[in-house]
mmCIF file of C-alpha atoms in Angstrom:
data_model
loop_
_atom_site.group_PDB
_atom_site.id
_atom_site.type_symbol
_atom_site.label_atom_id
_atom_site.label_comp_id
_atom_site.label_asym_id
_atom_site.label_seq_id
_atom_site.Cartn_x
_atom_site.Cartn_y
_atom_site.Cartn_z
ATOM 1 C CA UNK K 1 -5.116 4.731 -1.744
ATOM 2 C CA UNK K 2 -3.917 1.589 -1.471
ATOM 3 C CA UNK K 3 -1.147 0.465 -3.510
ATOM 4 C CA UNK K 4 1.177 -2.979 -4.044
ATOM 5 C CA UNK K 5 4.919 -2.507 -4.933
ATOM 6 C CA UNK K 6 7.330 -5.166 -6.526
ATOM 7 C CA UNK K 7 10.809 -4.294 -6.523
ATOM 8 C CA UNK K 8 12.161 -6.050 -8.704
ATOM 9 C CA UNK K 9 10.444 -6.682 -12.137
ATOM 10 C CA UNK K 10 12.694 -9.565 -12.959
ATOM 11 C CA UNK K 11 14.767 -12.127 -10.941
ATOM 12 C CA UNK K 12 17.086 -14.773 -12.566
ATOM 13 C CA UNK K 13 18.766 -17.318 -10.432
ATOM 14 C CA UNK K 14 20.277 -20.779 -10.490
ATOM 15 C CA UNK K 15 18.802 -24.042 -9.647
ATOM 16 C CA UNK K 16 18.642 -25.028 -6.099
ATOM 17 C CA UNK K 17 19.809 -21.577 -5.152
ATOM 18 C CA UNK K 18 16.919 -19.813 -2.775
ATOM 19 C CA UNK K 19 15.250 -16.642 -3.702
ATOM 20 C CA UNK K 20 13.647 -13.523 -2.440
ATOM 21 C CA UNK K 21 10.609 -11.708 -4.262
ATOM 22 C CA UNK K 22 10.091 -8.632 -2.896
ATOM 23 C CA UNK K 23 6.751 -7.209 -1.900
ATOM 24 C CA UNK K 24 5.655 -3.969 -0.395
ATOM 25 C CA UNK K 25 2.111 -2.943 0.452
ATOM 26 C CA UNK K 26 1.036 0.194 1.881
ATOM 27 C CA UNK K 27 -1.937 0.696 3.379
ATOM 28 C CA UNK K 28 -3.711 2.705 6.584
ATOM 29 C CA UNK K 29 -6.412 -0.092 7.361
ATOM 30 C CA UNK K 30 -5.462 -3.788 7.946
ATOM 31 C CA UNK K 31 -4.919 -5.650 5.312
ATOM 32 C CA UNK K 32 -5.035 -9.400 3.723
ATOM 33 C CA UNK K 33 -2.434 -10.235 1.339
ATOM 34 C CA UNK K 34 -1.628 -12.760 -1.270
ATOM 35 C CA UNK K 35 0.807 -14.397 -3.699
ATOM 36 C CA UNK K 36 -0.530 -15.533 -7.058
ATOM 37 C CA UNK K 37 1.783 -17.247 -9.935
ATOM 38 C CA UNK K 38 1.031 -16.848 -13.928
ATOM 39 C CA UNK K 39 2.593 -20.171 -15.941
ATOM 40 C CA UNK K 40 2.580 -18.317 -19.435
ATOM 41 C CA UNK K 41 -0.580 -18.355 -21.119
ATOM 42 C CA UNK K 42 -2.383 -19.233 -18.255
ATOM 43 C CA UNK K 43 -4.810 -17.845 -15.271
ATOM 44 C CA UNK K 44 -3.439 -17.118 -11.613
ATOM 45 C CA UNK K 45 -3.314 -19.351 -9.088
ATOM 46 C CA UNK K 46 -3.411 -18.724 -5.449
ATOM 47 C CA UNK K 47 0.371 -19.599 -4.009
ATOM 48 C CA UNK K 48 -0.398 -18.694 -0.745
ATOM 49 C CA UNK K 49 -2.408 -15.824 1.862
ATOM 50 C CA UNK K 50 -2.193 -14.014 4.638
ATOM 51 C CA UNK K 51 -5.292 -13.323 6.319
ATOM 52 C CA UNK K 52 -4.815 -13.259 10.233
ATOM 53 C CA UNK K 53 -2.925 -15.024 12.946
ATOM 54 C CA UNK K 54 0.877 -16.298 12.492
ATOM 55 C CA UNK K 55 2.803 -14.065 10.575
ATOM 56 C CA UNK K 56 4.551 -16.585 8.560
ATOM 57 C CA UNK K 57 2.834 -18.705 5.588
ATOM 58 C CA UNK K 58 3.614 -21.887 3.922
ATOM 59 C CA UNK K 59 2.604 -23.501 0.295
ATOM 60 C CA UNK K 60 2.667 -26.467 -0.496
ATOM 61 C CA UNK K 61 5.457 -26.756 -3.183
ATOM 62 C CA UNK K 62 8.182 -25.321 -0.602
ATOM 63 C CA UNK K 63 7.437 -21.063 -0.943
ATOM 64 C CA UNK K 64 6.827 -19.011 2.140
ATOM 65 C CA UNK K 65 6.180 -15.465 3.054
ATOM 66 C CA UNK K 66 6.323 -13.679 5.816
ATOM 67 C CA UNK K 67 3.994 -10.668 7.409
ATOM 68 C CA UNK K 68 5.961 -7.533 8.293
ATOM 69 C CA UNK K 69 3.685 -4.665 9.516
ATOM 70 C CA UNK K 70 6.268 -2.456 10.379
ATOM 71 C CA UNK K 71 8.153 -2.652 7.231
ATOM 72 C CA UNK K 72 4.188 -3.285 5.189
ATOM 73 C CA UNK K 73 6.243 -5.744 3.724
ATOM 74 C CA UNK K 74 5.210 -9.655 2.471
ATOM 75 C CA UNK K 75 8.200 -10.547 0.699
ATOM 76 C CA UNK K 76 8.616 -14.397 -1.108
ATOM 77 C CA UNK K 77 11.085 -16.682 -0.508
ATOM 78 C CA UNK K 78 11.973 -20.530 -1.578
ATOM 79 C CA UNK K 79 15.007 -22.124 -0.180
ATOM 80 C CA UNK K 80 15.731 -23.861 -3.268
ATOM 81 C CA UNK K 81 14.292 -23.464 -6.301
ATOM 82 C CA UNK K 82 13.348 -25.619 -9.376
ATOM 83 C CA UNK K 83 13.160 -24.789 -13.467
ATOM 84 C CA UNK K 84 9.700 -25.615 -12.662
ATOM 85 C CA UNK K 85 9.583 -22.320 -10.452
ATOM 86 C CA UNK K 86 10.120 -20.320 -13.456
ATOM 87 C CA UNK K 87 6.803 -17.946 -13.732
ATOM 88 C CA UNK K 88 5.377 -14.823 -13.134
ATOM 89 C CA UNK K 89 4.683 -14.030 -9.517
ATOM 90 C CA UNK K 90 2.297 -11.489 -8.677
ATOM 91 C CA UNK K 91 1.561 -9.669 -5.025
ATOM 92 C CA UNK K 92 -1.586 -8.822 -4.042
ATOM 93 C CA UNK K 93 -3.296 -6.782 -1.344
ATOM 94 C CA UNK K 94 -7.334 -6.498 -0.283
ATOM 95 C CA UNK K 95 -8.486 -4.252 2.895
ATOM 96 C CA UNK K 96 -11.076 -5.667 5.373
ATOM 97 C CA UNK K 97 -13.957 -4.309 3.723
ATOM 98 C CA UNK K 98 -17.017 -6.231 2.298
ATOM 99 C CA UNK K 99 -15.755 -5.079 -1.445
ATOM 100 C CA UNK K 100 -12.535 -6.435 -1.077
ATOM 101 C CA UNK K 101 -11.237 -6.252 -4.735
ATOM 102 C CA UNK K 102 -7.640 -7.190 -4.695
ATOM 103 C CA UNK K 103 -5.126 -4.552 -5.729
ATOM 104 C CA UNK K 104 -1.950 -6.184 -7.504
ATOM 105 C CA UNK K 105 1.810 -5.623 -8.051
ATOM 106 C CA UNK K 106 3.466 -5.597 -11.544
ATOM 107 C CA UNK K 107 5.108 -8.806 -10.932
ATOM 108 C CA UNK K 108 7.493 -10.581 -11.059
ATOM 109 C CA UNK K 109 9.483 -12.899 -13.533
ATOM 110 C CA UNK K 110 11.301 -15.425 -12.003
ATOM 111 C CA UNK K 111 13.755 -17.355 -14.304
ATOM 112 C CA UNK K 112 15.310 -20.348 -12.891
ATOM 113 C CA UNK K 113 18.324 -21.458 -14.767
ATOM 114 C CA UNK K 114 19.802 -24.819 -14.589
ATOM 115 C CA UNK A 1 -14.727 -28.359 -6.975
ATOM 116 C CA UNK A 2 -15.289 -27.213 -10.819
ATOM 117 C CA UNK A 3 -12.937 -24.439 -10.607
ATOM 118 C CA UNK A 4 -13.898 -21.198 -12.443
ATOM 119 C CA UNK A 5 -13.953 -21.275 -16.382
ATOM 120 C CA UNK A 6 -14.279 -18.949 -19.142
ATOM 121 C CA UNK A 7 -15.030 -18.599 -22.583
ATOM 122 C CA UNK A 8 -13.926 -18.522 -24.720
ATOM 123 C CA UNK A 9 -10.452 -18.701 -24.608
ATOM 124 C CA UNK A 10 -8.955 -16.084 -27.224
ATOM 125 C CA UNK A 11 -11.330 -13.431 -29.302
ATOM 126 C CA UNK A 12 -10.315 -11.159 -32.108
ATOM 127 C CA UNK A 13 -12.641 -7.996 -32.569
ATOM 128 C CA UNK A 14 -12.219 -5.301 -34.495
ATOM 129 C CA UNK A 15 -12.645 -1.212 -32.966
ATOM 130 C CA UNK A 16 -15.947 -0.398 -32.307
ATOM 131 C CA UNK A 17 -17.158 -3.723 -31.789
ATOM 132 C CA UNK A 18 -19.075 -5.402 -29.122
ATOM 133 C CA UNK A 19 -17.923 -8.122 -27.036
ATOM 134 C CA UNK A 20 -19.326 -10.550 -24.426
ATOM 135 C CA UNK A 21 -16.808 -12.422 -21.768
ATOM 136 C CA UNK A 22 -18.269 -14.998 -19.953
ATOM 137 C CA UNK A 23 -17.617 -16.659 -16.789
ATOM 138 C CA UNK A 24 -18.647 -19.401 -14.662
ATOM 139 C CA UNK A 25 -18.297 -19.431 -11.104
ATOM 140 C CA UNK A 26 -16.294 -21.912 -8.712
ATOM 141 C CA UNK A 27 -19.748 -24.167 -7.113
ATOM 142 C CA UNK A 28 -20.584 -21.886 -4.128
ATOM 143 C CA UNK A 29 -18.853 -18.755 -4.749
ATOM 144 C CA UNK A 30 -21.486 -15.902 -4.499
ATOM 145 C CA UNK A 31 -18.845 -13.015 -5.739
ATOM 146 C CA UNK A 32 -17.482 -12.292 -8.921
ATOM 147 C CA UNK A 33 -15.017 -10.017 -9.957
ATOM 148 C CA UNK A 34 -13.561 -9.161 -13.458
ATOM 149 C CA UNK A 35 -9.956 -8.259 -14.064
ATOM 150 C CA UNK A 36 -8.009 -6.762 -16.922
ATOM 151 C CA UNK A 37 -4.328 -7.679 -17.364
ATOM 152 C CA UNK A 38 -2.652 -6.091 -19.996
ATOM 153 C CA UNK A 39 0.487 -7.142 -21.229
ATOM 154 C CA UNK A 40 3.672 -7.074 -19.160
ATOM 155 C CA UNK A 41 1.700 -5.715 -16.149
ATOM 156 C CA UNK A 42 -0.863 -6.687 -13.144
ATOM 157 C CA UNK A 43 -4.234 -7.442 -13.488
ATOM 158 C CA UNK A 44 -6.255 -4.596 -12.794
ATOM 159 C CA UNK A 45 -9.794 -4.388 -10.998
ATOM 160 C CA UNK A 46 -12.854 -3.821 -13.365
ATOM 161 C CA UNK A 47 -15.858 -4.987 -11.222
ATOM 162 C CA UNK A 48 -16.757 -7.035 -8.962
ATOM 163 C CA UNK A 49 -20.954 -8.385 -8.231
ATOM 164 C CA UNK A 50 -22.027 -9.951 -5.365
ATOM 165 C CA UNK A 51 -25.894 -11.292 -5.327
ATOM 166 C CA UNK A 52 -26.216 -10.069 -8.882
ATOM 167 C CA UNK A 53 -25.772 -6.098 -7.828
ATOM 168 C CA UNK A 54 -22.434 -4.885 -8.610
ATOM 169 C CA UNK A 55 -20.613 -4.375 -5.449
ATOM 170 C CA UNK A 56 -17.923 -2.152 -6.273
ATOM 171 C CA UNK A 57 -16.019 -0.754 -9.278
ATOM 172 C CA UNK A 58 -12.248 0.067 -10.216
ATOM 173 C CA UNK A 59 -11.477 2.932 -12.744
ATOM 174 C CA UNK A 60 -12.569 1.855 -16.030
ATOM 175 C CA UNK A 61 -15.554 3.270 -18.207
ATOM 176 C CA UNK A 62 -19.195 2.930 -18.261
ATOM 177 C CA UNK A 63 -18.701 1.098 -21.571
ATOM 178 C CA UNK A 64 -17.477 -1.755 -19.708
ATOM 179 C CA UNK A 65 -20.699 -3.463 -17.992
ATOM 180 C CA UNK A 66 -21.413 -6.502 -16.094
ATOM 181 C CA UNK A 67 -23.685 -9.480 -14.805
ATOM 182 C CA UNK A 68 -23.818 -11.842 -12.435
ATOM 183 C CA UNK A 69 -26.761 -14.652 -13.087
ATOM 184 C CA UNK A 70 -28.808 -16.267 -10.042
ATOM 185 C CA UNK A 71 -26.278 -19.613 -10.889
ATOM 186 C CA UNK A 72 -23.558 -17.204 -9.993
ATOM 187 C CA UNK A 73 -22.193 -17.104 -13.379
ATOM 188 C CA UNK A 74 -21.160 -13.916 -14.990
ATOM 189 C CA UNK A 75 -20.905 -11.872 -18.006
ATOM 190 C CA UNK A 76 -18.241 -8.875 -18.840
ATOM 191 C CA UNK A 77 -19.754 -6.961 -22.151
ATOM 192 C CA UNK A 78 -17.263 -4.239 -23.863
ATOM 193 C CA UNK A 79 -18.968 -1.478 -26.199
ATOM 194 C CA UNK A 80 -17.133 0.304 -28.662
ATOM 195 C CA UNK A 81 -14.030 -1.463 -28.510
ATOM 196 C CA UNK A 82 -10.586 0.049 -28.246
ATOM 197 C CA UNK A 83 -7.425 -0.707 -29.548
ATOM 198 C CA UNK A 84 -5.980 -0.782 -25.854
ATOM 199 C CA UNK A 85 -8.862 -3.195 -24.157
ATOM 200 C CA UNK A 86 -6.448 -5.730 -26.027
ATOM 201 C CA UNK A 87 -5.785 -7.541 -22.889
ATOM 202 C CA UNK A 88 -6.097 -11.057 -20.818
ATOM 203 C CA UNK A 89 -9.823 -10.110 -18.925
ATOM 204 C CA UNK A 90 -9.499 -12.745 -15.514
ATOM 205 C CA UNK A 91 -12.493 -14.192 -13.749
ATOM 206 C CA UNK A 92 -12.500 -14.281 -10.311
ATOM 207 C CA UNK A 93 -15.139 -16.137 -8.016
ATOM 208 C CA UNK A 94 -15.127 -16.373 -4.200
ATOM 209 C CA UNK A 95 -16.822 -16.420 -1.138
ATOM 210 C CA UNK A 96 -17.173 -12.572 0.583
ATOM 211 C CA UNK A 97 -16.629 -14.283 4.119
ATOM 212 C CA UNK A 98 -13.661 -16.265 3.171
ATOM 213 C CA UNK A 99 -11.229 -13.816 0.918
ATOM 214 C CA UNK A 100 -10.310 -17.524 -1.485
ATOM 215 C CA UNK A 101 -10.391 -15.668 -4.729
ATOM 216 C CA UNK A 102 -10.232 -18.564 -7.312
ATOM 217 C CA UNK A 103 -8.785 -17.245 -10.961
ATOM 218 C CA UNK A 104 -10.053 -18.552 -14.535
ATOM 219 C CA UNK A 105 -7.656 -19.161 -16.947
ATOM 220 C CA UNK A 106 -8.819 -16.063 -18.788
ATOM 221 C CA UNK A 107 -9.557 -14.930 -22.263
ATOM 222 C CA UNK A 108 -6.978 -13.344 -24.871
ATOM 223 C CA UNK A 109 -8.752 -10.619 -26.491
ATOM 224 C CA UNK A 110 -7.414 -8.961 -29.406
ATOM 225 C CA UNK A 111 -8.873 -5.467 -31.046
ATOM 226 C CA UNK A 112 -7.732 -4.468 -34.476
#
């Protein structure tokens, strides 16, 4: 079955330093994968995918991840980070298939100090 | 874009209650799919419809039922409520070709 694995369940760091969220997926089909982030109290929202082509994916607000298929790995990473960063970051994985449910990671807490 | 929303935002029940979640679809998603996040962990899959037939289901009971509406909105109903379906329940709509899953902000329910 397939299954999403976060390392590490919670991540503190300074302001401006970069980060690394770790993300493992394993799976014996291809795959799509995803990072979500939870604001407390509040719904997901789609950070960024990975669905086909270039193996490395850009948001918007400065994260990136890249595709590893020989590690199954889709790991996070910012640069430089801002208290505004601080959330919960959650992996996700779907197979090809027309059902497609996504499978999640525990997340992540990321707590950006100043 | 409307975005998904739900309603209503939090819910307190008590065990052995009913409940009804509902759910309104991003304009032009035709797939829904229900989550359950309990607290301090990932959302987990409870259902997912596409074209108002449920198109696949993750490991929860029978007790926990579904609909999708020809407007693409969508209902989660709970029987016989547990203390443990105390959870956030997440919306999800998107389009089956494009894999865009848009989340709702969710709804907080409490059983006691």
């Amino acid at each position: 079955a397939q299954s999403v694995t976060q390392l590490d369940s919670q991540v503190p760091v300074f302001e401006e330093a970069p980060v690394e969220l770790r993300c493992n997926y394993s799976s014996s089909v291809s795959v799509y994968l995803f990072w979500y982030v939870q604001y407390p109290n509040q719904g997901l929202q789609l950070l960024l995918k990975y669905l086909s082509g270039s193996t490395l994916v850009e948001s918007i607000n400065g994260f990136e991840a890249e595709f590893n298929k020989s590690q199954t790995s889709f790991h996070l990473r910012k640069p430089s980070v801002h208290i505004s960063d601080t959330a919960e970051y959650f992996c996700a994985a779907t197979n090809g298939g027309s059902q497609g449910n996504l499978i999640f990671g525990k997340g992540t807490k990321l707590s950006v100090k100043p | 874009e409307t975005g998904v929303t739900q309603s209503p935002t939090h819910l307190i029940k008590t065990r052995g209650q009913q409940v009804t979640l509902r759910c309104s679809s991003q304009s032009g998603h035709n797939t829904v799919s229900w989550y359950q996040q309990a607290l301090g962990q990932g959302p987990q899959f409870i259902f997912q419809y596409y074209r108002e037939e449920e198109n696949g289901r993750g490991n929860f009971p029978p007790r926990f039922s579904g609909l999708q509406f020809p407007n693409y909105s969508s209902e989660l109903n709970v029987n016989a409520l547990e203390l443990d379906d105390s959870a956030l329940y997440l919306c999800a709509s998107s389009l089956v070709e494009d894999r865009g899953y848009t989340f709702g902000s969710g709804t907080r329910l409490t059983v006691v």
